[in-house]
Coordinates of N, CA and C in Angstrom, one line a residue:
M1 N 95.4 -59.6 8.3 CA 96.9 -58.7 7.2 C 95.8 -56.9 7.3
P2 N 96.2 -55.6 7.5 CA 95.9 -55.0 8.1 C 95.4 -54.5 6.2
S3 N 94.3 -54.4 6.3 CA 93.5 -54.1 4.8 C 93.8 -51.8 4.8
D4 N 95.3 -51.8 3.2 CA 95.5 -50.9 2.4 C 94.7 -49.3 2.4
P5 N 95.1 -48.4 3.6 CA 94.7 -47.2 3.3 C 93.9 -46.1 1.7
L6 N 94.5 -46.7 0.8 CA 94.7 -45.9 -0.2 C 93.3 -47.3 -1.2
A7 N 92.9 -48.4 -0.9 CA 92.4 -49.4 -1.7 C 91.1 -49.2 -0.7
S8 N 91.6 -49.4 0.2 CA 89.1 -48.1 0.9 C 89.3 -47.0 1.1
F9 N 90.4 -46.2 0.5 CA 89.0 -44.6 -0.4 C 88.9 -45.1 -1.1
S10 N 89.4 -45.8 -2.2 CA 88.8 -45.3 -3.5 C 87.9 -46.2 -3.8
V11 N 87.5 -47.5 -2.4 CA 86.8 -48.1 -2.3 C 85.2 -47.3 -1.5
R12 N 85.5 -46.3 -0.6 CA 84.4 -46.0 -0.2 C 84.1 -44.5 -1.6
L13 N 85.1 -44.3 -2.3 CA 84.7 -42.6 -3.6 C 84.2 -43.1 -4.3
L14 N 84.1 -44.5 -5.2 CA 84.1 -45.2 -6.8 C 82.7 -45.7 -5.9
N15 N 82.4 -46.1 -4.9 CA 81.0 -46.7 -4.7 C 80.0 -46.0 -5.2
P16 N 80.6 -45.2 -4.8 CA 78.3 -43.6 -4.9 C 78.7 -43.2 -6.4
I17 N 79.8 -42.7 -7.2 CA 80.4 -43.2 -8.0 C 79.5 -43.4 -9.4
R18 N 80.2 -45.1 -8.9 CA 79.4 -46.1 -9.3 C 77.7 -45.9 -9.2
R19 N 77.7 -45.7 -8.4 CA 76.2 -46.5 -8.2 C 74.6 -45.1 -8.4
R20 N 75.6 -43.6 -8.4 CA 75.4 -42.1 -9.2 C 74.6 -42.8 -10.7
V21 N 76.1 -43.1 -10.9 CA 76.6 -43.8 -13.2 C 75.6 -44.8 -13.6
A22 N 75.2 -45.5 -12.2 CA 73.7 -46.0 -12.6 C 72.9 -46.3 -12.8
E23 N 72.7 -45.3 -11.7 CA 70.5 -45.1 -11.4 C 70.8 -43.9 -12.8
H24 N 72.0 -42.9 -13.1 CA 71.5 -42.6 -14.3 C 70.9 -43.3 -16.2
W25 N 71.4 -44.3 -15.8 CA 71.8 -45.3 -16.3 C 69.9 -46.1 -16.9
M26 N 70.3 -46.5 -15.6 CA 68.7 -46.7 -15.5 C 68.2 -45.6 -15.5
T27 N 67.7 -44.5 -14.9 CA 66.4 -43.5 -15.3 C 66.5 -42.9 -16.7
V28 N 67.3 -43.8 -17.9 CA 67.4 -43.1 -19.1 C 66.8 -43.8 -19.6
T29 N 67.4 -45.2 -18.9 CA 66.3 -46.4 -20.4 C 64.9 -46.8 -18.9
I30 N 64.5 -46.3 -18.2 CA 63.3 -46.5 -18.3 C 62.8 -45.0 -18.9
S31 N 63.1 -44.0 -19.1 CA 62.8 -42.9 -20.1 C 62.5 -43.9 -21.2
I32 N 62.9 -44.2 -22.0 CA 63.1 -44.1 -23.8 C 62.7 -45.0 -23.7
L33 N 61.9 -46.6 -22.8 CA 61.2 -47.6 -23.1 C 59.7 -47.5 -22.3
G34 N 59.8 -46.2 -21.9 CA 58.6 -45.4 -21.9 C 58.3 -45.0 -22.6
L35 N 58.5 -44.0 -23.7 CA 58.9 -42.7 -25.0 C 58.0 -44.7 -25.1
A36 N 58.8 -45.9 -25.3 CA 58.7 -45.7 -26.5 C 57.0 -46.4 -26.2
A37 N 56.9 -46.8 -24.6 CA 55.7 -47.4 -24.6 C 54.9 -46.5 -25.0
V38 N 54.5 -45.1 -24.9 CA 53.6 -44.1 -24.6 C 53.0 -44.2 -26.2
V39 N 54.0 -43.6 -27.2 CA 54.4 -43.7 -28.7 C 53.5 -44.8 -28.7
S40 N 53.5 -46.4 -28.6 CA 53.1 -46.9 -29.0 C 51.8 -47.5 -28.6
M41 N 51.4 -46.8 -27.4 CA 49.6 -47.1 -27.4 C 49.2 -46.2 -28.3
G42 N 50.0 -44.9 -28.3 CA 49.4 -43.9 -28.9 C 48.3 -44.5 -31.0
R43 N 49.5 -45.0 -31.0 CA 49.9 -45.7 -32.2 C 48.5 -46.4 -32.8
G44 N 48.4 -47.3 -31.7 CA 47.6 -48.1 -31.4 C 46.0 -47.6 -31.3
F45 N 45.7 -46.8 -31.0 CA 44.7 -46.4 -30.4 C 44.6 -45.9 -31.4
D46 N 45.1 -45.1 -32.5 CA 45.1 -44.6 -33.8 C 44.0 -45.5 -34.6
N47 N 45.6 -46.1 -35.0 CA 45.5 -47.6 -35.8 C 43.9 -48.0 -35.1
A48 N 43.0 -48.2 -34.7 CA 42.0 -48.4 -33.9 C 41.5 -48.5 -34.6
L49 N 41.0 -46.8 -34.3 CA 40.2 -46.4 -35.2 C 39.6 -45.3 -36.2
Q50 N 41.3 -46.0 -37.4 CA 41.7 -45.8 -38.4 C 40.0 -47.1 -39.4
D51 N 39.7 -46.5 -40.6 CA 38.8 -47.4 -41.3 C 39.1 -48.5 -41.6
H52 N 40.7 -49.1 -41.7 CA 41.7 -50.5 -42.4 C 40.6 -51.6 -42.3
R53 N 40.0 -51.5 -41.5 CA 38.9 -53.5 -41.4 C 40.4 -54.7 -40.6
S54 N 40.6 -54.1 -39.6 CA 41.8 -55.0 -39.2 C 41.2 -56.2 -38.8
D55 N 41.3 -57.4 -39.5 CA 40.8 -58.5 -39.5 C 41.6 -59.2 -37.5
D56 N 42.1 -58.2 -36.5 CA 42.0 -58.3 -35.5 C 41.2 -58.3 -34.4
F57 N 39.9 -57.4 -34.7 CA 38.8 -57.2 -34.2 C 37.6 -57.5 -35.0
Q58 N 37.1 -58.5 -34.1 CA 35.9 -59.9 -34.7 C 34.1 -59.6 -34.7
W59 N 34.9 -58.0 -35.4 CA 33.8 -57.3 -35.2 C 32.0 -57.8 -36.1
E60 N 32.1 -57.9 -36.5 CA 30.9 -58.7 -38.0 C 31.4 -60.3 -37.5
P61 N 31.8 -61.3 -37.4 CA 31.3 -61.9 -37.2 C 30.7 -62.3 -35.6
A62 N 31.0 -62.2 -35.5 CA 30.1 -61.1 -33.3 C 28.5 -60.9 -32.8
R63 N 28.3 -59.6 -34.8 CA 27.5 -59.4 -34.5 C 26.6 -60.2 -35.0
M64 N 27.0 -61.9 -36.9 CA 26.0 -61.7 -36.5 C 25.9 -63.1 -36.2
L65 N 26.6 -63.8 -34.5 CA 26.3 -65.0 -34.3 C 25.4 -63.9 -33.5
L66 N 25.2 -62.6 -32.7 CA 23.6 -62.7 -32.1 C 23.1 -62.6 -33.1
R67 N 23.4 -61.8 -34.3 CA 21.8 -61.7 -34.9 C 21.2 -63.3 -35.4
G68 N 22.2 -64.4 -35.2 CA 22.1 -66.1 -35.3 C 21.7 -66.5 -36.8
D69 N 22.8 -65.8 -37.3 CA 23.8 -66.5 -38.6 C 25.0 -66.9 -38.4
N70 N 25.5 -67.9 -38.9 CA 26.8 -68.6 -39.0 C 27.3 -68.0 -39.8
P71 N 28.4 -67.1 -39.0 CA 29.8 -66.6 -40.1 C 30.4 -67.6 -41.0
Y72 N 30.4 -68.4 -40.1 CA 31.6 -69.7 -40.8 C 30.9 -69.7 -42.5
E73 N 29.2 -69.9 -42.2 CA 28.9 -70.7 -43.4 C 28.7 -69.3 -44.0
A74 N 29.2 -68.2 -43.4 CA 28.3 -66.3 -44.5 C 30.3 -66.7 -45.4
F75 N 30.7 -67.0 -44.2 CA 32.2 -67.3 -45.6 C 32.6 -68.4 -46.6
L76 N 31.9 -69.2 -46.5 CA 32.1 -70.6 -46.8 C 31.3 -70.2 -48.5
A77 N 29.7 -69.9 -48.0 CA 29.4 -69.1 -49.0 C 29.5 -68.0 -50.3
N78 N 30.6 -67.5 -49.8 CA 31.2 -66.7 -50.1 C 32.2 -66.6 -51.4
P79 N 31.3 -66.7 -52.4 CA 32.2 -67.1 -53.8 C 34.4 -66.6 -54.1
D80 N 34.7 -65.5 -53.2 CA 36.1 -65.2 -53.3 C 36.5 -65.4 -51.9
R81 N 35.9 -65.9 -50.7 CA 36.4 -66.2 -50.1 C 37.0 -65.4 -49.1
L82 N 37.0 -64.2 -49.0 CA 38.1 -62.5 -49.0 C 37.6 -61.9 -47.4
R83 N 36.6 -61.8 -47.2 CA 35.1 -61.3 -45.9 C 34.3 -62.2 -46.4
V84 N 33.8 -62.1 -45.2 CA 32.3 -62.3 -44.5 C 31.1 -61.8 -45.4
T85 N 30.9 -60.3 -45.8 CA 30.6 -59.5 -45.8 C 30.2 -58.5 -46.9
D86 N 30.5 -58.1 -47.5 CA 30.3 -56.4 -48.6 C 30.0 -55.4 -47.2
A87 N 30.2 -55.5 -46.2 CA 29.8 -54.7 -44.8 C 30.8 -53.5 -45.4
A88 N 30.0 -52.4 -44.7 CA 30.6 -51.0 -44.6 C 32.2 -50.7 -43.6
G89 N 31.8 -51.9 -42.3 CA 32.7 -51.1 -41.3 C 33.4 -52.5 -41.1
N90 N 33.5 -53.5 -40.4 CA 34.2 -54.2 -40.4 C 33.2 -55.7 -40.8
N91 N 34.8 -56.0 -41.6 CA 34.1 -57.1 -41.8 C 35.2 -58.9 -42.3
A92 N 35.3 -58.7 -40.4 CA 36.7 -59.5 -40.5 C 36.5 -61.3 -41.1
L93 N 37.9 -62.2 -41.7 CA 38.0 -63.2 -41.8 C 36.8 -64.3 -40.2
P94 N 35.6 -64.8 -40.2 CA 35.1 -65.8 -39.2 C 36.3 -66.7 -38.3
N95 N 37.8 -66.6 -38.0 CA 39.1 -67.8 -38.0 C 39.0 -67.9 -36.4
Y96 N 38.3 -66.9 -35.8 CA 38.0 -67.3 -34.0 C 37.1 -68.7 -34.3
P97 N 37.6 -69.4 -32.7 CA 36.1 -70.5 -32.2 C 35.1 -69.4 -31.8
V98 N 34.0 -69.9 -32.6 CA 32.6 -69.9 -32.3 C 31.9 -69.0 -30.4
T99 N 33.6 -69.6 -29.4 CA 33.6 -69.1 -27.8 C 34.2 -67.5 -27.9
G100 N 35.1 -67.6 -29.1 CA 35.3 -66.0 -28.5 C 34.7 -64.9 -29.5
Y101 N 34.5 -65.3 -30.6 CA 32.6 -64.4 -30.7 C 32.3 -63.8 -29.5
V102 N 31.3 -65.2 -28.7 CA 30.6 -65.6 -26.8 C 31.6 -63.7 -26.3
F103 N 32.5 -64.5 -26.0 CA 32.7 -62.9 -25.4 C 33.1 -61.9 -26.4
L104 N 33.0 -61.5 -27.4 CA 33.2 -60.5 -28.6 C 31.1 -60.0 -28.1
A105 N 30.3 -60.8 -28.3 CA 29.1 -59.9 -28.0 C 28.6 -58.9 -27.7
P106 N 29.4 -58.6 -26.8 CA 29.0 -57.0 -26.4 C 29.8 -56.1 -27.9
F107 N 30.7 -56.3 -28.0 CA 31.3 -55.8 -28.8 C 30.6 -55.8 -30.1
G108 N 29.1 -56.6 -30.8 CA 29.0 -57.2 -31.8 C 27.3 -56.4 -31.0
S109 N 27.4 -55.8 -30.3 CA 25.8 -55.1 -30.4 C 26.2 -53.9 -30.3
L110 N 26.7 -53.4 -30.4 CA 26.5 -51.6 -30.5 C 27.2 -51.7 -32.3
D111 N 27.0 -50.5 -32.6 CA 27.1 -50.4 -34.3 C 28.5 -50.8 -34.6
W112 N 29.5 -50.5 -35.5 CA 30.3 -50.2 -36.1 C 31.6 -48.9 -35.0
S113 N 30.8 -48.1 -35.8 CA 31.8 -47.0 -35.2 C 31.9 -46.4 -33.4
A114 N 30.5 -47.0 -33.0 CA 31.2 -47.0 -31.4 C 31.9 -48.2 -31.1
A115 N 31.7 -49.1 -31.9 CA 32.0 -51.0 -31.3 C 33.9 -50.8 -31.4
K116 N 34.1 -49.6 -32.2 CA 36.3 -49.1 -32.9 C 36.3 -47.8 -31.4
I117 N 35.4 -47.4 -31.2 CA 36.3 -47.0 -29.8 C 36.2 -48.0 -28.6
A118 N 34.8 -47.8 -28.5 CA 34.9 -49.0 -27.0 C 36.2 -50.5 -27.5
W119 N 36.8 -51.1 -28.5 CA 38.1 -51.8 -29.1 C 39.4 -51.4 -28.1

């Protein structure tokens, strides 16, 4: 069967246009996602430097472990059981296994201001 010359012409004409439109939307989507990633990273860095004592960074329990103290016993001995200590820096709840504090020991060896920047 012979092919329709008009259909062949429209396919040759529309395929590059569709490809350009698809590439345009892909570029727009990647740009929006990239901008969102940069904003998120900036917010994360800003949050890491705040003094709101996020429980994600287990600096105080790692520091206690380096001093030879047991962060779990300190938590249980605390009458209100809200925090490990009343430290001015990070005093997170000891809710990770001891191996986590071993891995965080390099941060625990730093003072609080240097540790939160390194984190």
